[in-house]
Coordinates of C-alpha atoms and ligand atoms in Angstrom, one line a residue:
Chain A
M67 CA 78.6 112.7 124.8
G68 CA 81.8 110.7 124.8
E69 CA 81.0 108.8 128.0
M70 CA 77.4 108.1 126.9
F71 CA 78.5 106.7 123.6
Q72 CA 77.8 103.0 123.2
P73 CA 79.2 101.9 119.8
R74 CA 77.3 99.4 117.7
I75 CA 79.6 97.3 115.7
V76 CA 78.6 94.7 113.1
G77 CA 80.9 91.7 113.0
F78 CA 80.7 89.6 109.8
L79 CA 82.4 86.4 110.9
C80 CA 83.4 83.5 108.7
N81 CA 81.7 80.3 109.8
W82 CA 84.8 78.2 109.4
C83 CA 87.2 80.2 111.5
S84 CA 86.4 83.6 113.1
Y85 CA 83.0 82.6 114.2
A86 CA 84.4 79.5 115.9
G87 CA 87.2 81.8 117.3
A88 CA 84.6 84.1 118.8
D89 CA 82.8 81.0 120.3
L90 CA 86.1 79.9 121.8
A91 CA 86.6 83.3 123.3
G92 CA 83.2 83.0 124.9
A93 CA 83.8 79.5 126.2
N94 CA 87.1 80.6 127.7
R95 CA 85.2 83.5 129.4
L96 CA 87.5 86.1 127.7
N97 CA 86.5 89.7 127.8
V98 CA 84.8 90.5 124.5
P99 CA 83.2 94.0 124.1
S100 CA 79.4 93.8 124.0
S101 CA 79.3 96.4 121.2
I102 CA 79.8 93.7 118.6
T103 CA 76.8 92.0 117.0
P104 CA 78.2 88.9 115.3
I105 CA 76.7 87.8 112.0
K106 CA 77.8 84.4 110.6
V107 CA 78.7 84.2 107.0
M108 CA 79.9 81.1 105.2
C109 CA 83.1 82.8 103.9
S110 CA 84.5 86.3 104.0
S111 CA 84.0 86.4 100.3
R112 CA 80.3 85.9 100.8
L113 CA 80.2 89.6 101.6
D114 CA 78.9 91.8 98.8
P115 CA 80.4 95.2 99.6
T116 CA 76.8 96.3 99.6
L117 CA 76.2 94.5 102.9
V118 CA 79.0 96.3 104.6
L119 CA 77.7 99.6 103.2
T120 CA 74.2 98.8 104.3
A121 CA 75.4 98.3 107.9
L122 CA 77.4 101.6 107.8
L123 CA 74.6 103.6 106.2
R124 CA 72.0 102.3 108.5
G125 CA 73.9 103.6 111.5
A126 CA 76.5 101.0 112.5
D127 CA 79.5 102.7 114.1
G128 CA 81.9 100.1 112.7
V129 CA 82.0 96.9 110.6
L130 CA 84.5 94.2 111.4
V131 CA 85.0 91.5 108.8
A132 CA 86.9 88.5 110.0
G133 CA 87.9 85.5 107.9
C134 CA 90.4 82.6 107.8
H135 CA 94.1 83.4 107.5
P136 CA 95.5 83.7 104.0
G137 CA 96.0 80.2 102.7
D138 CA 93.4 78.7 105.1
C139 CA 90.1 79.7 103.5
H140 CA 87.8 76.7 103.5
Y141 CA 87.0 77.5 99.9
G142 CA 90.6 78.0 98.8
E143 CA 90.8 81.5 97.7
G144 CA 87.7 83.3 99.0
N145 CA 89.6 85.5 101.5
Y146 CA 92.0 86.8 98.8
Y147 CA 89.0 88.1 96.8
A148 CA 87.4 89.4 99.9
R149 CA 90.5 91.3 100.7
R150 CA 90.6 93.0 97.3
R151 CA 86.9 93.9 97.5
L152 CA 87.2 95.4 100.9
Y153 CA 90.3 97.2 99.9
L154 CA 88.5 98.6 97.0
L155 CA 85.5 99.6 99.1
K156 CA 87.9 101.4 101.5
E157 CA 89.3 103.4 98.5
V158 CA 85.7 104.3 97.5
L159 CA 84.9 105.6 101.0
A160 CA 88.2 107.5 101.2
A161 CA 87.7 109.1 97.8
L162 CA 84.3 110.4 99.0
G163 CA 85.8 111.7 102.3
L164 CA 84.0 109.1 104.3
E165 CA 85.6 107.4 107.4
E166 CA 87.2 104.3 106.0
D167 CA 88.5 103.4 109.4
R168 CA 85.0 102.3 110.4
L169 CA 85.7 99.2 108.3
S170 CA 88.2 96.6 109.3
L171 CA 89.2 93.2 108.0
E172 CA 91.1 90.7 110.2
W173 CA 92.2 87.1 109.9
I174 CA 91.2 85.0 113.0
S175 CA 91.4 81.2 113.0
A176 CA 89.1 78.8 114.9
S177 CA 91.7 78.3 117.6
E178 CA 92.4 81.9 118.2
G179 CA 89.9 82.8 120.9
K180 CA 92.4 85.1 122.5
R181 CA 93.1 86.8 119.2
F182 CA 89.4 87.3 118.6
A183 CA 89.0 89.0 122.0
D184 CA 92.0 91.2 121.4
V185 CA 90.9 92.2 117.9
A186 CA 87.4 93.0 119.0
S187 CA 88.6 95.0 122.0
D188 CA 91.0 96.9 119.9
F189 CA 88.4 97.7 117.2
D190 CA 85.9 98.7 119.9
R191 CA 88.5 101.1 121.3
R192 CA 89.2 102.6 117.9
I193 CA 85.5 103.1 117.2
R194 CA 85.1 104.8 120.6
E195 CA 87.9 107.2 119.6
L196 CA 86.2 107.9 116.3
G197 CA 82.9 108.6 118.0
P198 CA 79.4 107.9 116.7
N199 CA 78.8 107.3 113.0
P200 CA 77.8 110.8 111.8
I201 CA 75.0 109.2 109.8
R202 CA 73.1 108.8 113.0
K203 CA 70.5 111.5 113.6
R204 CA 70.6 112.5 110.0
G205 CA 67.3 112.1 108.4
Q206 CA 68.3 112.2 104.8
T207 CA 69.6 108.8 103.9
Chain B
M395 CA 103.7 103.8 64.0
A396 CA 101.9 102.0 61.1
R397 CA 101.2 103.8 57.9
G398 CA 98.2 106.2 57.8
A399 CA 96.4 107.9 55.0
D400 CA 95.7 111.6 54.5
I401 CA 91.9 112.1 54.2
G402 CA 92.0 115.8 53.7
T403 CA 90.5 118.7 55.6
E404 CA 86.8 118.5 55.0
M405 CA 85.4 116.8 58.1
P406 CA 83.0 115.1 58.6
K407 CA 82.5 114.5 54.9
A408 CA 86.0 113.1 54.5
L409 CA 85.3 110.6 57.3
R410 CA 82.1 109.4 55.6
E411 CA 83.9 108.9 52.4
A412 CA 86.7 107.0 54.2
V413 CA 84.1 104.7 55.8
Q414 CA 82.5 104.2 52.4
R415 CA 85.9 103.1 50.9
L416 CA 86.6 100.8 53.9
M417 CA 83.3 99.2 53.4
E418 CA 83.9 98.6 49.7
T419 CA 87.4 97.2 50.0
G420 CA 87.5 95.7 53.5
G421 CA 85.3 92.7 53.1
F422 CA 82.8 93.8 55.7
E423 CA 79.3 92.4 56.1
G424 CA 78.1 95.5 57.7
T425 CA 78.9 98.5 59.8
F426 CA 77.8 99.5 63.3
T427 CA 77.7 103.3 63.4
L428 CA 75.6 106.3 64.2
A429 CA 73.2 107.1 61.5
R430 CA 70.2 109.3 60.8
T431 CA 66.9 108.0 62.1
P432 CA 63.8 108.3 59.9
G433 CA 62.6 111.0 62.3
G434 CA 65.7 113.1 61.7
G435 CA 67.4 112.1 65.0
V436 CA 70.6 110.1 65.4
D437 CA 71.0 106.6 66.7
Y438 CA 73.3 103.6 66.4
F439 CA 72.5 101.3 63.5
L440 CA 73.9 98.0 62.3
S441 CA 73.6 98.4 58.6
T442 CA 74.7 96.4 55.5
K443 CA 75.9 97.7 52.2
E444 CA 72.5 97.1 50.7
E445 CA 70.2 99.8 49.5
G446 CA 67.8 101.2 52.0
A447 CA 70.6 101.6 54.6
P448 CA 70.2 104.8 56.6
E449 CA 72.4 107.8 56.1
L450 CA 75.6 107.1 58.0
L451 CA 76.8 109.7 60.4
P452 CA 80.0 108.1 61.8
L453 CA 81.2 109.8 65.0
H454 CA 78.5 112.4 65.0
P455 CA 79.2 114.2 68.3
V456 CA 76.5 112.8 70.5
M457 CA 76.2 109.5 72.3
P458 CA 72.5 108.5 72.2
N459 CA 73.5 105.2 73.8
H460 CA 76.8 103.8 74.9
A461 CA 77.9 101.6 72.0
G462 CA 79.6 99.2 74.4
R463 CA 76.3 98.6 76.0
L464 CA 74.6 98.0 72.6
L465 CA 77.4 95.7 71.4
R466 CA 77.1 93.7 74.6
E467 CA 73.5 93.0 73.9
M468 CA 74.3 92.1 70.3
T469 CA 77.2 89.7 71.1
L470 CA 76.1 88.2 74.5
G471 CA 74.9 85.1 72.7
G472 CA 78.1 84.7 70.7
A473 CA 80.3 86.4 68.1
M474 CA 78.8 88.7 65.4
R475 CA 78.3 86.7 62.2
G476 CA 80.5 88.2 59.5
K477 CA 83.0 91.0 59.8
V478 CA 81.6 94.3 61.1
L479 CA 83.2 97.7 61.1
V480 CA 82.3 99.2 64.4
I481 CA 82.7 103.0 64.6
T482 CA 82.7 104.3 68.2
R483 CA 84.4 106.7 70.5
P484 CA 87.3 105.6 72.7
C485 CA 85.3 105.4 76.0
E486 CA 82.7 103.2 74.2
L487 CA 85.4 100.9 73.0
R488 CA 87.0 100.8 76.5
G489 CA 83.6 100.1 78.1
F490 CA 83.0 97.2 75.7
V491 CA 86.4 95.7 76.5
E492 CA 85.5 95.9 80.2
I493 CA 82.3 94.1 79.5
V494 CA 84.0 91.4 77.4
K495 CA 86.3 90.8 80.4
R496 CA 83.2 90.1 82.4
L497 CA 82.3 87.5 79.7
Q498 CA 79.2 89.5 78.7
G499 CA 80.2 90.2 75.1
C500 CA 82.5 89.0 72.3
L501 CA 85.1 90.9 70.3
D502 CA 85.4 88.3 67.5
N503 CA 84.7 89.6 64.0
L504 CA 84.6 93.2 65.1
V505 CA 87.0 95.7 63.6
F506 CA 87.1 99.0 65.4
L507 CA 87.4 102.5 64.0
S508 CA 87.7 105.1 66.6
V509 CA 89.0 108.7 66.9
V510 CA 91.3 111.0 68.8
C511 CA 88.2 112.2 70.5
G512 CA 86.9 115.7 70.7
G513 CA 84.1 114.7 72.9
V514 CA 80.3 114.7 72.5
F515 CA 77.5 117.1 73.3
P516 CA 74.8 116.5 75.9
L517 CA 71.7 114.7 74.6
S518 CA 69.5 117.6 75.7
M519 CA 71.3 119.7 73.1
V520 CA 70.4 117.2 70.4
S521 CA 66.7 117.0 71.3
A522 CA 66.6 120.8 71.3
G523 CA 67.3 120.6 67.5
W524 CA 70.7 120.3 65.9
D525 CA 72.3 123.3 64.3
G526 CA 74.5 122.2 61.3
K527 CA 77.0 125.0 62.1
R528 CA 77.8 123.1 65.3
T529 CA 79.1 120.1 63.3
E530 CA 81.4 122.4 61.4
E531 CA 82.8 124.0 64.5
Y532 CA 83.1 120.7 66.1
W533 CA 85.3 119.2 63.4
A534 CA 87.5 122.3 63.1
Y535 CA 91.1 121.2 63.5
P536 CA 91.9 120.9 67.2
D537 CA 94.3 123.6 68.4
G538 CA 93.8 122.7 72.1
R539 CA 90.9 125.1 72.5
P540 CA 88.0 123.1 74.0
V541 CA 84.8 123.2 72.0
Q542 CA 82.1 124.9 73.9
G543 CA 79.1 123.0 75.4
L544 CA 80.5 119.5 75.5
R545 CA 79.4 117.1 78.2
P546 CA 81.2 117.7 81.4
A547 CA 82.7 114.2 81.3
C548 CA 84.2 115.1 77.9
Q549 CA 85.5 118.4 79.0
G550 CA 87.6 116.6 81.6
C551 CA 88.4 113.5 79.6
T552 CA 92.1 112.7 79.5
E553 CA 91.7 109.3 77.9
F554 CA 90.8 110.6 74.5
I555 CA 93.1 108.4 72.5
P556 CA 91.8 104.9 71.9
Y557 CA 93.9 102.0 73.1
T558 CA 92.7 99.0 71.1
A559 CA 91.2 100.4 67.9
D560 CA 92.3 99.0 64.6
L561 CA 91.8 102.3 62.8
V562 CA 92.0 105.8 64.4
V563 CA 90.9 109.1 62.9
A564 CA 93.4 111.7 64.1
P565 CA 94.5 115.2 63.4
S566 CA 97.5 115.2 61.2
A567 CA 99.9 118.0 60.1
N568 CA 98.7 121.3 58.5
G569 CA 95.1 121.1 59.4
H570 CA 94.6 117.8 57.7
W571 CA 93.1 114.7 59.1
A572 CA 94.5 111.2 58.9
L573 CA 93.2 107.7 59.1
T574 CA 95.9 105.8 61.0
A575 CA 96.4 102.2 61.8
G576 CA 96.2 100.9 65.4
S577 CA 96.7 97.3 64.5
E578 CA 98.1 95.1 61.7
E579 CA 94.6 94.5 60.5
G580 CA 94.0 98.3 60.4
G581 CA 97.2 98.7 58.3
R582 CA 96.0 96.2 55.8
L583 CA 92.6 97.9 55.6
I584 CA 94.2 101.3 54.9
E585 CA 96.4 99.9 52.2
R586 CA 93.5 98.4 50.4
A587 CA 91.2 101.4 50.8
F588 CA 93.7 104.1 50.1
P589 CA 96.4 102.6 47.8
S590 CA 97.4 106.0 46.5
A591 CA 96.5 108.5 49.3
P592 CA 99.5 110.5 50.7
A593 CA 100.8 109.0 53.9
A594 CA 100.0 110.8 57.1
E595 CA 100.5 110.4 60.8
M596 CA 99.0 111.7 64.0
D597 CA 100.3 115.1 64.9
P598 CA 101.9 114.9 68.3
K599 CA 101.6 118.7 68.7
A600 CA 97.9 118.6 68.3
L601 CA 97.6 115.7 70.7
E602 CA 99.7 117.5 73.2
A603 CA 97.6 120.7 72.9
M604 CA 94.5 118.6 73.5
A605 CA 96.0 116.9 76.5
V606 CA 96.8 120.2 78.1
A607 CA 93.3 121.5 77.6
R608 CA 91.7 118.4 78.9
K609 CA 93.9 118.3 82.0
A610 CA 92.7 121.8 82.8
G611 CA 89.2 120.8 82.0
R612 CA 89.4 117.9 84.3
E613 CA 90.5 120.1 87.2
E614 CA 87.6 122.5 86.4
V615 CA 84.8 120.0 86.1
L616 CA 85.8 118.1 89.3
S617 CA 86.1 121.2 91.4
H618 CA 82.5 122.1 91.9
E619 CA 79.6 119.9 92.8
A620 CA 81.6 116.7 92.4
D621 CA 84.1 117.8 94.9
V622 CA 82.5 115.7 97.6
K623 CA 84.2 115.7 101.0
G624 CA 82.4 113.7 103.6
L625 CA 78.9 112.7 104.4
S626 CA 77.1 116.0 104.3
D627 CA 78.4 116.8 100.9
L628 CA 77.3 113.4 99.7
V629 CA 73.9 113.7 101.1
K630 CA 73.5 117.1 99.6
V631 CA 74.6 116.0 96.1
F632 CA 72.5 112.8 96.1
G633 CA 69.7 114.4 98.0
R634 CA 67.7 115.1 94.9
C635 CA 68.1 111.6 93.5
I636 CA 64.7 110.2 92.7
G637 CA 66.0 106.6 92.6
C638 CA 65.1 106.0 89.0
H639 CA 68.3 104.1 88.3
A640 CA 68.5 105.5 84.8
C641 CA 72.2 106.1 85.5
S642 CA 72.9 102.5 85.9
K643 CA 70.7 101.5 83.0
A644 CA 72.7 103.8 80.7
C645 CA 76.0 102.6 82.1
P646 CA 78.1 100.3 79.9
I647 CA 79.5 98.4 82.9
C648 CA 76.3 97.7 84.8
Y649 CA 75.0 94.7 83.0
C650 CA 73.2 92.7 85.8
T651 CA 69.7 91.8 84.6
L652 CA 68.6 91.9 88.2
C653 CA 70.6 94.7 89.8
T654 CA 71.1 94.2 93.5
F655 CA 69.7 97.6 94.1
E656 CA 66.4 96.6 92.5
S657 CA 66.0 93.4 94.4
S658 CA 63.3 93.1 97.0
R659 CA 66.1 93.1 99.6
M660 CA 66.4 96.8 99.0
E661 CA 62.8 97.6 99.8
D662 CA 62.8 99.1 103.2
R663 CA 59.9 97.6 105.0
M664 CA 58.5 99.3 108.0
E665 CA 59.5 96.6 110.5
Q666 CA 63.0 96.6 109.2
S667 CA 63.3 100.3 109.4
K668 CA 62.5 100.5 113.1
G669 CA 66.1 100.2 114.2
Q670 CA 67.1 102.9 111.7
L671 CA 64.4 105.2 112.9
E672 CA 65.7 104.7 116.4
V673 CA 69.2 105.7 115.6
K674 CA 68.6 108.3 112.9
G675 CA 65.3 109.8 114.0
G676 CA 64.1 109.9 110.4
I677 CA 64.7 108.2 107.1
R678 CA 64.4 109.7 103.7
A679 CA 62.1 108.1 101.1
P680 CA 63.0 106.7 98.6
A681 CA 65.4 105.0 101.0
G682 CA 68.8 103.8 100.0
T683 CA 69.7 106.3 97.3
V684 CA 73.1 106.9 98.8
L685 CA 73.5 103.2 99.3
F686 CA 72.7 102.7 95.6
H687 CA 75.4 105.1 94.5
I688 CA 78.2 104.0 96.8
G689 CA 77.2 100.4 96.3
R690 CA 77.3 100.8 92.6
M691 CA 80.7 102.4 92.9
G692 CA 81.8 99.4 95.0
H693 CA 80.7 97.1 92.1
M694 CA 81.9 98.9 89.0
A695 CA 84.0 102.0 89.7
V696 CA 87.1 100.0 89.0
S697 CA 85.8 99.7 85.4
C698 CA 84.2 103.2 85.0
V699 CA 85.4 104.6 81.8
A700 CA 84.1 108.1 82.6
C701 CA 82.0 108.2 79.5
G702 CA 79.3 110.5 80.9
C703 CA 76.3 108.5 79.9
C704 CA 74.9 108.2 83.4
Q705 CA 75.0 112.0 83.9
D706 CA 73.5 112.6 80.5
V707 CA 70.3 110.7 81.4
C708 CA 69.9 111.9 85.0
P709 CA 66.5 113.7 85.1
V710 CA 67.5 115.8 88.1
G711 CA 71.0 117.0 87.0
I712 CA 73.1 115.1 89.5
P713 CA 76.8 115.1 88.3
V714 CA 76.8 111.3 88.4
S715 CA 79.6 110.7 85.9
L716 CA 81.9 113.2 87.6
L717 CA 81.4 111.5 90.9
F718 CA 82.0 108.1 89.4
K719 CA 85.0 109.5 87.5
K720 CA 86.5 110.9 90.7
V721 CA 86.0 107.7 92.7
G722 CA 86.9 105.5 89.6
E723 CA 90.2 107.2 89.1
A724 CA 91.1 106.8 92.8
V725 CA 90.3 103.1 92.8
Q726 CA 91.9 102.4 89.4
A727 CA 95.1 104.2 90.5
R728 CA 95.4 102.0 93.5
F729 CA 95.3 98.9 91.3
E730 CA 97.3 100.5 88.5
Y731 CA 94.5 99.6 86.3
V732 CA 93.2 101.4 83.2
P733 CA 89.8 100.1 82.2
G734 CA 89.7 99.0 78.6
R735 CA 93.4 99.3 78.0
D736 CA 93.9 95.6 77.2
V737 CA 91.4 92.8 77.1
K738 CA 94.0 90.4 78.4
E739 CA 94.6 92.4 81.6
A740 CA 92.7 90.8 84.5
L741 CA 90.0 92.8 86.3
P742 CA 91.4 93.8 89.7
I743 CA 88.5 92.1 91.4
N744 CA 88.9 88.8 89.6
T745 CA 92.5 88.3 90.5
F746 CA 94.8 88.5 93.6
Q747 CA 98.3 88.2 94.9
P748 CA 98.6 86.0 98.0
M749 CA 100.9 88.5 99.8
E750 CA 99.3 91.9 99.0
F751 CA 97.5 94.6 100.9
K752 CA 98.9 93.7 104.3
E753 CA 97.4 96.9 105.7
V754 CA 93.8 95.7 105.1
G755 CA 93.8 92.2 106.6
E756 CA 96.2 91.5 109.5
Ligands
SF4_1745 S1 79.4 105.1 85.8 FE1 78.8 106.7 84.3 S2 80.7 107.5 83.5 FE2 81.2 105.6 84.5 S3 81.1 104.0 82.9 FE3 79.1 104.1 83.9 S4 77.9 105.5 82.6 FE4 80.1 105.9 82.1
SF4_1746 S1 75.0 98.3 90.5 FE1 76.0 96.4 90.8 S2 74.3 94.9 90.8 FE2 73.5 96.8 89.9 S3 73.8 96.5 87.7 FE3 75.6 97.6 88.5 S4 77.1 96.1 88.9 FE4 75.1 95.0 88.7
SF4_1747 S1 69.6 109.0 87.0 FE1 69.8 110.6 88.6 S2 67.9 110.6 89.7 FE2 68.0 108.6 88.6 S3 69.0 107.2 90.1 FE3 70.6 108.1 88.8 S4 71.3 109.8 90.0 FE4 69.3 109.3 90.8
FES1748 S1 86.0 80.1 104.6 FE1 86.8 81.5 106.1 S2 87.4 83.2 104.8 FE2 86.7 81.7 103.2

């Protein structure tokens, strides 16, 4: 099963930084794992935790949220609130015995194409180690 | 601790009389309390001193509605006009404080009378007909032995002493009950209502005995169905959810007029479900029940006061409040937050420190 496993990762990327960082990684022909499906959001704080959960409960193997570095949020403080919300969501998952490691939050600026490639590869590797989301092939939810 | 007045041993009659005196001497326009409905049931009423007011049953041991939820509706448009004596249980007061922090209610003009809380019985027990003997047993002086048949949330409630009440009914020494002051306003009210009653205080021994029993109760109620460890347990326990959302309707914290989980975004249309069908092989209908519960936790568990109202109304017997309590306690502990402790304390999701939680983002 391990060798067959092709993870599907949803990447919620902030328009002002991480999305541009991902773009730069592409323009520089850096190696970015194909497992990541990028979705552009206007700010990391745009993410209602429900969106992250929706992805995970519909079968995504991992969710990567990436926003501007602390202090650099286009809207001032959005990423600080996003960090609290996602931290809270991780606590909720952990308390229920769910795999909180399938959720990751990273700061990537528009000029950090290399960092985006590294973060994405690293997360892809961690998800491969975790294996498929157990919610797959489970009819109940 | 501020001065308290001995109100004797005859509960709940003594409490009714105390409320009467507070109403007569405290300059209140009305009181918000449980009272007898014309049909013989029990519900919250806002009533004045005038004739025709229903028979008051302050702190009758049921929670037909969460008072915090009702007070939100009554004060959303602004402060209550005139001073009102609000008589509720500690988790109701805490729930209301949480909703005030969300700017959905107003504390002005409200004076709170609460209790060192012995818990309440499930609603089902009330609709089956109330046995007067039960009231007597219920108000027996607490010796730490839990009353039989309380709601599970109450059996495991360790937050049974109110934080912000002006007046607190509490067990005092020698089997007596006391009306104690929780604020300066409460102290003044007691002085005016009971100028000559013997002074009395909460009995720390009774409180300690209750705390011990509740801690044991908490272990017990959280150890069965609510002991969810991983996805399969979760799917099992929420598997019988019919998606009626009664739990969130009864919840004091869930105030959104249009709940995310009732928006059209949550309707799983066939074309959107294709991908899911591919990966999962099958999807349960109604879809999204697990999403609803975990999502709701993500929204409000930080403020869950473990009142038990959600579980009380669940038609299929899911231990909703225990699951929310379990998750709520975990989340609240991480933010060192006690919902309803202090209205000036910021909600953890409405504030931040620039240099915190390095382990999440970096
Ligand atoms: S989730 Fe349940 S126990 Fe928690 S505050 Fe809401 S109704 Fe009360
Ligand atoms: S679940 Fe969330 S969106 Fe729905 S009422 Fe509760 S807080 Fe509001
Ligand atoms: S009240 Fe019970 S059945 Fe209805 S949505 Fe809540 S958990 Fe599901
Ligand atoms: S704009 Fe990028 S995180 Fe707020």
